[in-house]
Amino acid sequence: MLFFNRQKRGIVNIKMIITEEKILSNIDKVQKLINPNSKKQIVQLEDDAYFRDLIDSIKVYLIEYPNKKNFPGSVYKAAHELVEYATNQFEDNTKQIEVLIRQRENNINVANELKLVLEAVQNKDKEWKNKVREIGELVSEDIVEALTIIGKTKGKIPENYEDAVKLVNARINNLETNLHIEIDMERIEDRSKALSYIGIEIAEALRGIPTPIYKTEQEQEEEKIKVQNEEEKQISEFIEETRFEVKPSLWERIKQSKFVQAIKRITKIRIVIDVPALPEGREKN
């Protein structure tokens, strides 16, 4: 159990009692917050006081624990696993960011090509059909149809021509801005900030704690038997040290004295002397 003072909201000082069970619970809460499959996600690290308070409680427990050599192995293991989990998530986020960056670059290239094709079909370029066919591998079918309408339109411009042009221009704009990709990247970057915060704060605090030596079940059982034997040995030694010789009582000493032994012998002799002689048998006539 760890006691420490902490200032809350800069107003009052409160004394907090942090137990091993409480810290394990806080570590579990942090893992759930950074779990990509969790419903409650960290949106912005700077604005998430609850998350930062959880990390702070774990960090303080690790740093201010009085006897680092006897630090709870369960807390060390859970904190170490939290850092590893956060690190793995950070690496996954980095890979996702790389994919999104390549996708954004590809979209910009497609947007540039689509601009050229739109210009070709509007100017009735002799190769506009081939260009539409080629761009068809990069864009959706509705864009191909819109380009075809634009290319085939002659003379008076029908209403569907303007709609087709608007559709293609809108798609070009979406590919250039990459709005959905930017949103995904921002969300992942916010999570990465939280993950790196865990790595910096918790991993740094763990450096000051010796790595616990974990034993197998057999080693733990042998250690338990050894402790029991040592306790029994100490009890036996205590009994030997505190035992005193029981001296015979006065009556026992009197019974064993020479005087009593002499009386016993005299009494036995007297008994033999005092016994009357048996009457002799009558002779037969």
Coordinates of C-alpha atoms in Angstrom, one line a residue:
M1 CA 0.0 0.0 0.0
L2 CA 1.4 3.4 -1.0
F3 CA 0.5 6.7 0.6
F4 CA 1.2 10.1 -1.0
N5 CA -0.2 13.6 -1.2
R6 CA -1.4 15.0 -4.4
Q7 CA -2.8 18.4 -5.3
K8 CA -6.2 18.2 -7.1
R9 CA -7.1 20.9 -9.6
G10 CA -4.6 23.3 -7.9
I11 CA -7.1 24.0 -5.1
V12 CA -6.8 21.5 -2.2
N13 CA -4.4 18.8 -1.1
I14 CA -5.9 15.4 -0.7
K15 CA -4.2 12.3 0.7
M16 CA -4.6 9.3 -1.6
I17 CA -4.1 5.7 -0.6
I18 CA -3.1 3.5 -3.6
T19 CA -3.2 -0.2 -3.2
E20 CA -1.7 -2.9 -5.4
E21 CA -5.3 -3.9 -6.5
K22 CA -6.1 -0.2 -7.4
I23 CA -3.0 0.1 -9.6
L24 CA -3.7 -3.1 -11.4
S25 CA -7.3 -1.9 -12.0
N26 CA -5.9 1.4 -13.4
I27 CA -3.5 -0.4 -15.7
D28 CA -6.4 -2.5 -17.0
K29 CA -8.5 0.6 -17.6
V30 CA -5.6 2.2 -19.7
Q31 CA -5.3 -1.0 -21.8
K32 CA -9.0 -0.8 -22.6
L33 CA -8.8 2.8 -23.6
I34 CA -6.0 2.1 -26.1
N35 CA -7.5 -1.1 -27.4
P36 CA -8.4 -0.3 -31.1
N37 CA -11.5 -2.5 -30.7
S38 CA -12.8 -0.7 -27.7
K39 CA -15.9 1.5 -28.0
K40 CA -14.4 4.3 -25.9
Q41 CA -11.4 5.7 -27.8
I42 CA -9.0 8.4 -26.8
V43 CA -9.8 11.4 -29.0
Q44 CA -7.2 14.0 -28.0
L45 CA -4.6 13.4 -25.3
E46 CA -4.4 17.0 -24.3
D47 CA -8.1 17.1 -23.5
D48 CA -8.5 13.7 -21.9
A49 CA -7.8 14.4 -18.2
Y50 CA -9.2 11.0 -17.1
F51 CA -6.6 9.2 -19.2
R52 CA -3.7 11.4 -18.0
D53 CA -4.8 10.9 -14.4
L54 CA -4.7 7.1 -14.8
I55 CA -1.2 7.3 -16.2
D56 CA -0.1 9.7 -13.5
S57 CA -1.3 7.3 -10.7
I58 CA 0.6 4.4 -12.2
K59 CA 3.8 6.5 -12.7
V60 CA 3.7 7.8 -9.1
Y61 CA 3.2 4.3 -7.7
L62 CA 6.2 3.1 -9.6
I63 CA 8.4 6.0 -8.6
E64 CA 7.4 6.5 -5.0
Y65 CA 7.2 2.9 -3.9
P66 CA 9.5 2.8 -0.8
N67 CA 11.3 -0.6 -1.2
K68 CA 12.0 -1.2 -4.8
K69 CA 13.6 -4.6 -4.1
N70 CA 10.3 -5.8 -2.7
F71 CA 8.2 -4.2 -5.5
P72 CA 5.0 -6.2 -6.2
G73 CA 5.8 -8.6 -9.1
S74 CA 2.2 -8.5 -10.3
V75 CA 2.3 -4.7 -10.7
Y76 CA 5.7 -4.8 -12.4
K77 CA 4.5 -7.5 -14.8
A78 CA 1.2 -5.6 -15.6
A79 CA 3.0 -2.3 -16.2
H80 CA 5.6 -3.9 -18.4
E81 CA 2.9 -5.6 -20.5
L82 CA 1.1 -2.3 -20.8
V83 CA 4.2 -0.6 -22.2
E84 CA 4.7 -3.5 -24.7
Y85 CA 1.0 -3.4 -25.7
A86 CA 1.2 0.4 -26.2
T87 CA 4.5 0.0 -28.2
N88 CA 2.9 -2.7 -30.5
Q89 CA -0.1 -0.5 -31.0
F90 CA 2.1 2.5 -31.9
E91 CA 4.0 0.4 -34.5
D92 CA 0.7 -0.7 -36.0
N93 CA -0.5 2.9 -36.1
T94 CA 2.8 3.9 -37.9
K95 CA 2.1 1.2 -40.5
Q96 CA -1.5 2.5 -41.0
I97 CA -0.2 6.0 -41.4
E98 CA 2.2 4.8 -44.1
V99 CA -0.6 3.1 -46.0
L100 CA -2.8 6.2 -45.8
I101 CA 0.1 8.4 -47.0
R102 CA 0.6 6.2 -50.1
Q103 CA -3.2 6.2 -50.7
R104 CA -3.3 10.0 -50.5
E105 CA -0.4 10.3 -53.0
N106 CA -2.1 7.8 -55.3
N107 CA -5.4 9.8 -55.1
I108 CA -3.6 13.0 -56.0
N109 CA -2.1 11.3 -59.1
V110 CA -5.5 9.9 -60.1
A111 CA -7.0 13.4 -59.7
N112 CA -4.3 14.8 -62.1
E113 CA -5.0 12.1 -64.7
L114 CA -8.7 12.6 -64.4
K115 CA -8.3 16.3 -65.1
L116 CA -6.4 15.5 -68.3
V117 CA -9.1 13.1 -69.4
L118 CA -11.9 15.6 -68.7
E119 CA -10.1 18.2 -70.7
A120 CA -9.7 15.6 -73.6
V121 CA -13.4 14.7 -73.7
Q122 CA -14.5 18.3 -73.5
N123 CA -12.2 19.2 -76.4
K124 CA -13.3 16.1 -78.3
D125 CA -9.7 14.8 -78.6
K126 CA -9.4 12.1 -81.2
E127 CA -8.1 9.7 -78.5
W128 CA -10.6 10.6 -75.8
K129 CA -12.3 7.2 -75.9
N130 CA -9.0 5.4 -75.3
K131 CA -8.2 7.8 -72.5
V132 CA -11.6 7.1 -70.9
R133 CA -11.0 3.4 -71.2
E134 CA -7.6 3.7 -69.5
I135 CA -8.8 5.9 -66.7
G136 CA -11.7 3.4 -66.1
E137 CA -9.2 1.1 -64.3
L138 CA -8.6 3.9 -61.7
V139 CA -12.1 5.4 -61.2
S140 CA -15.6 4.1 -60.6
E141 CA -18.1 3.2 -63.3
D142 CA -20.2 6.3 -62.7
I143 CA -17.2 8.5 -63.6
V144 CA -16.6 6.6 -66.8
E145 CA -20.3 7.0 -67.8
A146 CA -20.1 10.8 -67.0
L147 CA -16.9 11.1 -69.2
T148 CA -18.6 9.2 -72.0
I149 CA -21.6 11.5 -71.9
I150 CA -19.4 14.6 -72.0
G151 CA -17.4 13.2 -75.0
K152 CA -20.4 12.2 -77.0
T153 CA -22.3 15.5 -76.5
K154 CA -22.5 17.6 -79.7
G155 CA -24.3 20.8 -80.6
K156 CA -26.8 21.8 -78.1
I157 CA -25.6 20.9 -74.5
P158 CA -28.2 18.7 -72.8
E159 CA -28.9 18.9 -69.1
N160 CA -27.2 15.6 -68.3
Y161 CA -23.9 17.1 -69.7
E162 CA -23.7 19.7 -67.0
D163 CA -24.5 17.1 -64.4
A164 CA -21.7 14.9 -65.7
V165 CA -19.2 17.7 -65.6
K166 CA -20.2 18.5 -62.0
L167 CA -19.8 14.9 -61.0
V168 CA -16.3 14.5 -62.5
N169 CA -15.2 17.8 -61.0
A170 CA -16.5 16.8 -57.6
R171 CA -14.6 13.5 -57.8
I172 CA -11.4 15.4 -58.7
N173 CA -11.8 17.7 -55.8
N174 CA -12.4 14.7 -53.4
L175 CA -9.3 13.0 -54.7
E176 CA -7.2 16.1 -54.2
T177 CA -8.4 17.0 -50.7
N178 CA -8.4 13.4 -49.4
L179 CA -10.8 14.5 -46.7
H180 CA -11.6 11.0 -45.4
I181 CA -7.9 10.1 -45.4
E182 CA -7.0 13.2 -43.5
I183 CA -9.6 12.4 -40.9
D184 CA -8.3 8.9 -40.4
M185 CA -4.7 10.1 -40.2
E186 CA -5.6 12.7 -37.5
R187 CA -7.5 10.1 -35.5
I188 CA -4.6 7.6 -35.7
E189 CA -2.1 10.4 -34.8
D190 CA -4.1 11.3 -31.7
R191 CA -4.0 7.7 -30.6
S192 CA -0.2 7.5 -31.3
K193 CA 0.3 10.5 -29.0
A194 CA -1.4 8.7 -26.2
L195 CA 0.5 5.5 -26.9
S196 CA 3.8 7.4 -26.9
Y197 CA 2.9 9.1 -23.7
I198 CA 2.5 5.7 -22.0
G199 CA 5.9 4.6 -23.4
I200 CA 7.6 7.7 -22.1
E201 CA 6.0 8.0 -18.7
I202 CA 5.6 4.3 -17.6
A203 CA 8.7 2.9 -19.3
E204 CA 10.9 5.6 -17.7
A205 CA 9.4 4.9 -14.2
L206 CA 10.0 1.2 -14.6
R207 CA 13.7 1.7 -15.2
G208 CA 14.1 2.5 -11.5
I209 CA 12.7 -0.9 -10.4
P210 CA 14.8 -4.1 -10.4
T211 CA 13.3 -6.8 -12.6
P212 CA 11.6 -9.3 -10.3
I213 CA 12.8 -13.0 -10.5
Y214 CA 9.8 -15.1 -11.4
K215 CA 9.9 -18.7 -10.3
T216 CA 8.2 -21.8 -11.6
E217 CA 5.5 -23.6 -9.6
Q218 CA 8.0 -26.3 -8.6
E219 CA 10.5 -23.7 -7.5
Q220 CA 7.8 -21.9 -5.5
E221 CA 6.7 -25.2 -3.9
E222 CA 10.4 -26.0 -3.0
E223 CA 10.8 -22.5 -1.6
K224 CA 7.6 -23.0 0.5
I225 CA 8.9 -26.3 1.9
K226 CA 12.3 -24.7 2.7
V227 CA 10.6 -21.8 4.6
Q228 CA 8.5 -24.3 6.5
N229 CA 11.5 -26.4 7.5
E230 CA 13.4 -23.3 8.5
E231 CA 10.4 -22.2 10.7
E232 CA 10.2 -25.6 12.3
K233 CA 14.0 -25.5 12.9
Q234 CA 13.7 -22.1 14.6
I235 CA 10.9 -23.4 16.8
S236 CA 12.9 -26.5 17.9
E237 CA 15.9 -24.3 18.7
F238 CA 13.7 -22.0 20.7
I239 CA 12.4 -24.9 22.7
E240 CA 15.9 -26.2 23.4
E241 CA 17.1 -22.8 24.5
T242 CA 14.1 -22.2 26.8
R243 CA 13.9 -25.7 28.3
F244 CA 14.9 -26.1 32.0
E245 CA 15.7 -29.3 33.9
V246 CA 12.9 -30.4 36.1
K247 CA 14.3 -31.1 39.6
P248 CA 12.7 -33.9 41.6
S249 CA 10.4 -32.8 44.4
L250 CA 11.3 -33.0 48.1
W251 CA 9.2 -36.1 48.6
E252 CA 10.9 -37.8 45.7
R253 CA 14.3 -37.0 47.2
I254 CA 13.2 -38.3 50.6
K255 CA 12.0 -41.6 49.1
Q256 CA 15.3 -42.1 47.4
S257 CA 17.4 -41.2 50.4
K258 CA 19.6 -43.8 52.4
F259 CA 17.6 -43.2 55.5
V260 CA 14.3 -44.3 53.9
Q261 CA 16.0 -47.3 52.3
A262 CA 17.3 -48.3 55.8
I263 CA 13.8 -48.0 57.2
K264 CA 12.5 -50.2 54.4
R265 CA 15.0 -52.9 55.2
I266 CA 14.3 -52.8 59.0
T267 CA 10.6 -53.0 58.3
K268 CA 11.0 -56.0 56.2
I269 CA 13.2 -57.8 58.8
R270 CA 10.7 -56.9 61.5
I271 CA 7.9 -58.3 59.5
V272 CA 9.7 -61.6 59.2
I273 CA 10.5 -61.8 62.9
D274 CA 7.0 -60.9 64.1
V275 CA 5.3 -63.6 62.1
P276 CA 4.4 -66.4 64.6
A277 CA 5.6 -69.9 63.9
L278 CA 3.2 -72.3 62.3
P279 CA 1.9 -74.9 64.7
E280 CA 3.6 -78.3 64.5
G281 CA 1.5 -81.2 63.3
R282 CA 0.3 -83.8 65.8
E283 CA 2.1 -87.0 65.8
K284 CA 0.0 -90.1 65.0
N285 CA -0.6 -92.5 67.8

